[in-house]
Amino acid sequence: MKSIIITGAGSGIGRLTAHTFLDAGWRVGLVGRRKDALEETAGDNPHALVLPFDVTDPGAVDAGFGKAVAEWGRVDALFNNAGVSMPSQMIDEIAVDAWLNLSNINITGMFLCARAAFGQMRKQDPQGGRIINNGSVSAHVPRFGSAPYTMSKHAVTGLTRALSLDGRTFNIACGQIDIGNVLSDMSERISRGVPQADGSIKAEPMMDGANVAKSVLHMASLPLDANVQFMTVMATAMPFIGRG
């Protein structure tokens, strides 16, 4: 039975993806700061492992991955999903503390979890595994007033590319899923109206998060000699191609 660790598993895309993998017969490690939310995700599934830790805490990350390895013997995949966004603002209006919090989660948290997964995949026998980073369409084209979030997601793309190269020697594949306009707690405001590049406020089309979960399962289920390097899954009519 294959195993995957999913960060941000207490709600939204993380929870949906966790349920999709559990239904497909995987062992799933559920990571997040709120133990109660993770337990709600797990339900009574015996293959769900609750791992409550903060992805920005290096010691907690290493301990959490260690607990999963002690339980399963190996880690086959990581869905590096945890992240936060911010309301639309001009860069000079953004509090430095708000930027530091976002970058700590979206960049440092991604780095620490990838580091722990890569280290385990490199030393386990048989060697190898797969890391799937949650990017965003903002890793390609910015949304109006989104400098911190866009910057963080471009950093995720850099991590994906670097690990794809570094992982070759160790049979570690790394890919990225770039998601656009999923209806979730974090993005619900987009369906009510967000600033556009022309100064207007418009509601945007949204899609069901189940489409993302199925896509992550497809990426993770490939043999390690095949890789989806980048996949974009988005609401068909959202402003992305020719955004603005």
Short mmCIF file of C-alpha atoms in Angstrom, two decimals:
data_model
loop_
_atom_site.label_atom_id
_atom_site.label_comp_id
_atom_site.label_asym_id
_atom_site.label_seq_id
_atom_site.Cartn_x
_atom_site.Cartn_y
_atom_site.Cartn_z
CA MET A 1 0.00 0.00 0.00
CA LYS A 2 1.43 3.37 -1.03
CA SER A 3 1.75 6.28 1.38
CA ILE A 4 1.46 10.04 1.01
CA ILE A 5 1.79 13.00 3.38
CA ILE A 6 -0.58 15.90 2.64
CA THR A 7 -0.01 19.29 4.26
CA GLY A 8 -2.90 21.63 4.88
CA ALA A 9 -5.15 18.57 5.23
CA GLY A 10 -7.57 20.08 7.72
CA SER A 11 -9.71 21.88 5.15
CA GLY A 12 -10.18 22.85 1.52
CA ILE A 13 -8.10 21.24 -1.20
CA GLY A 14 -6.02 19.35 1.35
CA ARG A 15 -9.03 17.66 2.91
CA LEU A 16 -10.60 16.81 -0.45
CA THR A 17 -7.32 15.37 -1.70
CA ALA A 18 -6.85 13.34 1.46
CA HIS A 19 -10.30 11.78 1.06
CA THR A 20 -9.58 11.02 -2.60
CA PHE A 21 -6.33 9.20 -1.73
CA LEU A 22 -7.92 7.31 1.16
CA ASP A 23 -10.75 6.20 -1.14
CA ALA A 24 -8.10 5.01 -3.62
CA GLY A 25 -6.49 2.80 -0.98
CA TRP A 26 -3.49 4.92 0.04
CA ARG A 27 -2.14 5.46 3.54
CA VAL A 28 -2.42 9.21 4.15
CA GLY A 29 -0.58 11.41 6.65
CA LEU A 30 -2.68 14.45 7.51
CA VAL A 31 -0.67 17.57 8.38
CA GLY A 32 -1.99 20.82 9.81
CA ARG A 33 -1.90 22.98 12.92
CA ARG A 34 -5.40 22.07 14.16
CA LYS A 35 -5.61 18.51 15.46
CA ASP A 36 -9.41 18.61 15.65
CA ALA A 37 -9.70 19.54 11.97
CA LEU A 38 -7.30 16.75 10.98
CA GLU A 39 -9.28 14.24 13.04
CA GLU A 40 -12.42 15.38 11.24
CA THR A 41 -10.67 14.76 7.92
CA ALA A 42 -9.51 11.33 9.09
CA GLY A 43 -12.89 10.18 10.36
CA ASP A 44 -12.69 6.49 11.23
CA ASN A 45 -10.43 5.51 8.33
CA PRO A 46 -7.68 3.25 9.70
CA HIS A 47 -5.27 4.33 6.97
CA ALA A 48 -5.37 8.01 7.96
CA LEU A 49 -2.51 9.17 10.22
CA VAL A 50 -3.05 12.46 12.04
CA LEU A 51 0.16 14.52 12.14
CA PRO A 52 -0.57 17.86 13.84
CA PHE A 53 2.38 20.18 13.32
CA ASP A 54 3.26 23.62 12.01
CA VAL A 55 5.03 23.45 8.62
CA THR A 56 7.10 26.53 9.55
CA ASP A 57 8.70 24.78 12.56
CA PRO A 58 11.79 22.81 11.44
CA GLY A 59 11.86 20.52 14.45
CA ALA A 60 8.14 19.79 14.25
CA VAL A 61 8.40 18.99 10.53
CA ASP A 62 11.22 16.51 11.07
CA ALA A 63 9.39 14.91 14.00
CA GLY A 64 6.16 14.63 12.01
CA PHE A 65 7.83 12.95 9.06
CA GLY A 66 9.67 10.70 11.50
CA LYS A 67 6.36 9.60 13.01
CA ALA A 68 5.03 8.71 9.54
CA VAL A 69 8.16 6.70 8.72
CA ALA A 70 7.95 4.89 12.06
CA GLU A 71 4.34 3.96 11.24
CA TRP A 72 4.76 3.05 7.57
CA GLY A 73 8.45 2.34 7.03
CA ARG A 74 8.65 4.77 4.09
CA VAL A 75 7.03 7.79 2.43
CA ASP A 76 6.10 7.37 -1.23
CA ALA A 77 4.76 10.86 -1.91
CA LEU A 78 4.28 14.36 -0.52
CA PHE A 79 1.55 16.77 -1.56
CA ASN A 80 3.15 20.05 -0.44
CA ASN A 81 -0.13 21.92 -0.20
CA ALA A 82 -0.24 24.20 2.85
CA GLY A 83 -0.45 27.90 2.01
CA VAL A 84 -2.21 31.19 2.69
CA SER A 85 -3.29 34.17 0.60
CA MET A 86 -3.91 37.86 1.30
CA PRO A 87 -6.52 40.44 0.26
CA SER A 88 -5.73 42.56 -2.81
CA GLN A 89 -3.43 45.46 -1.87
CA MET A 90 -0.72 47.61 -3.41
CA ILE A 91 2.75 46.65 -2.23
CA ASP A 92 3.25 49.88 -0.27
CA GLU A 93 0.05 49.21 1.69
CA ILE A 94 1.09 45.74 2.83
CA ALA A 95 2.26 45.38 6.44
CA VAL A 96 5.71 43.82 6.65
CA ASP A 97 4.48 41.38 9.30
CA ALA A 98 1.77 40.18 6.90
CA TRP A 99 4.40 39.53 4.22
CA LEU A 100 6.65 37.71 6.68
CA ASN A 101 3.78 35.46 7.79
CA LEU A 102 2.80 34.61 4.20
CA SER A 103 6.37 33.95 3.08
CA ASN A 104 7.05 31.85 6.17
CA ILE A 105 4.16 29.52 5.30
CA ASN A 106 4.19 29.60 1.49
CA ILE A 107 7.97 29.50 1.01
CA THR A 108 9.71 28.30 4.18
CA GLY A 109 6.97 25.77 4.97
CA MET A 110 7.17 24.36 1.44
CA PHE A 111 10.96 24.17 1.69
CA LEU A 112 10.97 22.42 5.07
CA CYS A 113 8.43 19.77 4.06
CA ALA A 114 10.17 19.14 0.74
CA ARG A 115 13.47 18.89 2.60
CA ALA A 116 12.09 16.27 5.00
CA ALA A 117 10.44 14.27 2.21
CA PHE A 118 13.51 14.41 -0.05
CA GLY A 119 15.77 13.26 2.78
CA GLN A 120 13.56 10.28 3.55
CA MET A 121 13.04 9.31 -0.09
CA ARG A 122 16.78 9.50 -0.70
CA LYS A 123 17.67 7.02 2.07
CA GLN A 124 14.75 4.57 1.98
CA ASP A 125 14.90 1.21 0.24
CA PRO A 126 13.75 1.02 -2.49
CA GLN A 127 14.96 4.54 -3.01
CA GLY A 128 12.78 7.29 -4.41
CA GLY A 129 9.38 8.90 -4.27
CA ARG A 130 7.41 11.85 -5.56
CA ILE A 131 6.94 15.44 -4.39
CA ILE A 132 3.98 17.42 -5.73
CA ASN A 133 4.05 21.13 -4.95
CA ASN A 134 0.90 23.24 -4.93
CA GLY A 135 1.65 26.27 -7.08
CA SER A 136 -1.03 28.53 -8.53
CA VAL A 137 -1.93 30.19 -11.79
CA SER A 138 -0.26 33.14 -10.01
CA ALA A 139 3.01 31.27 -10.50
CA HIS A 140 2.58 32.22 -14.17
CA VAL A 141 0.41 35.35 -14.33
CA PRO A 142 -0.22 37.67 -11.36
CA ARG A 143 -3.61 38.64 -10.06
CA PHE A 144 -4.10 42.40 -9.56
CA GLY A 145 -2.75 43.54 -6.18
CA SER A 146 -1.12 40.22 -5.32
CA ALA A 147 2.61 40.94 -5.04
CA PRO A 148 3.29 38.80 -1.90
CA TYR A 149 1.27 35.79 -3.04
CA THR A 150 2.58 35.94 -6.62
CA MET A 151 6.16 36.23 -5.39
CA SER A 152 5.71 33.22 -3.10
CA LYS A 153 4.26 31.07 -5.86
CA HIS A 154 7.07 31.94 -8.24
CA ALA A 155 9.38 30.70 -5.48
CA VAL A 156 7.46 27.41 -5.43
CA THR A 157 8.13 26.99 -9.15
CA GLY A 158 11.84 27.49 -8.49
CA LEU A 159 11.71 24.80 -5.82
CA THR A 160 9.91 22.42 -8.18
CA ARG A 161 12.46 22.91 -10.95
CA ALA A 162 15.42 22.53 -8.60
CA LEU A 163 14.11 19.35 -6.99
CA SER A 164 13.23 17.88 -10.38
CA LEU A 165 16.89 18.22 -11.29
CA ASP A 166 18.39 17.22 -7.94
CA GLY A 167 16.07 14.24 -7.57
CA ARG A 168 17.10 12.47 -10.76
CA THR A 169 20.01 10.66 -9.14
CA PHE A 170 17.79 9.36 -6.33
CA ASN A 171 14.67 8.35 -8.30
CA ILE A 172 12.74 11.28 -6.81
CA ALA A 173 10.23 12.92 -9.17
CA CYS A 174 8.94 16.42 -8.50
CA GLY A 175 5.99 18.13 -10.20
CA GLN A 176 3.71 21.08 -9.61
CA ILE A 177 -0.04 21.56 -9.84
CA ASP A 178 -1.11 25.12 -10.62
CA ILE A 179 -4.66 25.70 -9.49
CA GLY A 180 -7.08 28.44 -10.50
CA ASN A 181 -10.32 29.45 -8.79
CA VAL A 182 -11.31 26.48 -6.67
CA LEU A 183 -14.31 27.11 -4.44
CA SER A 184 -12.87 26.76 -0.92
CA ASP A 185 -12.70 28.67 2.34
CA MET A 186 -9.56 30.48 1.19
CA SER A 187 -10.88 31.53 -2.23
CA GLU A 188 -14.60 31.98 -1.55
CA ARG A 189 -14.20 35.77 -1.78
CA ILE A 190 -13.29 35.41 -5.48
CA SER A 191 -16.79 34.16 -6.20
CA ARG A 192 -18.21 37.32 -4.57
CA GLY A 193 -16.04 39.79 -6.46
CA VAL A 194 -12.35 40.75 -6.53
CA PRO A 195 -10.41 43.67 -8.08
CA GLN A 196 -9.52 43.37 -11.75
CA ALA A 197 -6.67 45.05 -13.63
CA ASP A 198 -9.09 47.58 -15.17
CA GLY A 199 -10.13 48.78 -11.72
CA SER A 200 -13.49 46.99 -11.68
CA ILE A 201 -14.73 44.48 -9.11
CA LYS A 202 -15.99 41.27 -10.64
CA ALA A 203 -17.04 37.83 -9.45
CA GLU A 204 -15.11 35.10 -11.23
CA PRO A 205 -16.08 31.58 -12.32
CA MET A 206 -15.15 28.85 -9.83
CA MET A 207 -14.71 25.08 -10.01
CA ASP A 208 -15.18 22.15 -7.65
CA GLY A 209 -12.06 21.18 -5.70
CA ALA A 210 -12.68 17.51 -6.53
CA ASN A 211 -11.15 18.25 -9.94
CA VAL A 212 -7.90 19.17 -8.23
CA ALA A 213 -7.90 16.15 -5.93
CA LYS A 214 -8.36 13.78 -8.87
CA SER A 215 -5.53 15.51 -10.72
CA VAL A 216 -3.14 15.14 -7.77
CA LEU A 217 -4.05 11.45 -7.51
CA HIS A 218 -3.25 11.03 -11.21
CA MET A 219 0.14 12.71 -10.79
CA ALA A 220 0.98 10.62 -7.71
CA SER A 221 -0.10 7.34 -9.30
CA LEU A 222 2.32 7.49 -12.22
CA PRO A 223 5.37 5.20 -12.16
CA LEU A 224 8.51 7.06 -11.09
CA ASP A 225 9.94 6.95 -14.61
CA ALA A 226 7.11 9.29 -15.71
CA ASN A 227 6.30 12.74 -14.34
CA VAL A 228 3.73 15.48 -14.79
CA GLN A 229 6.16 18.38 -14.50
CA PHE A 230 3.51 21.13 -14.47
CA MET A 231 -0.27 20.79 -14.59
CA THR A 232 -2.74 23.70 -14.65
CA VAL A 233 -6.26 22.93 -13.43
CA MET A 234 -8.62 25.89 -13.46
CA ALA A 235 -12.15 27.12 -13.85
CA THR A 236 -12.50 27.17 -17.63
CA ALA A 237 -13.78 30.74 -17.97
CA MET A 238 -11.68 32.43 -15.29
CA PRO A 239 -9.44 35.35 -16.33
CA PHE A 240 -6.08 33.62 -16.75
CA ILE A 241 -5.27 33.32 -20.44
CA GLY A 242 -4.97 36.98 -21.29
CA ARG A 243 -5.62 37.95 -17.64
CA GLY A 244 -6.50 41.62 -17.24
#
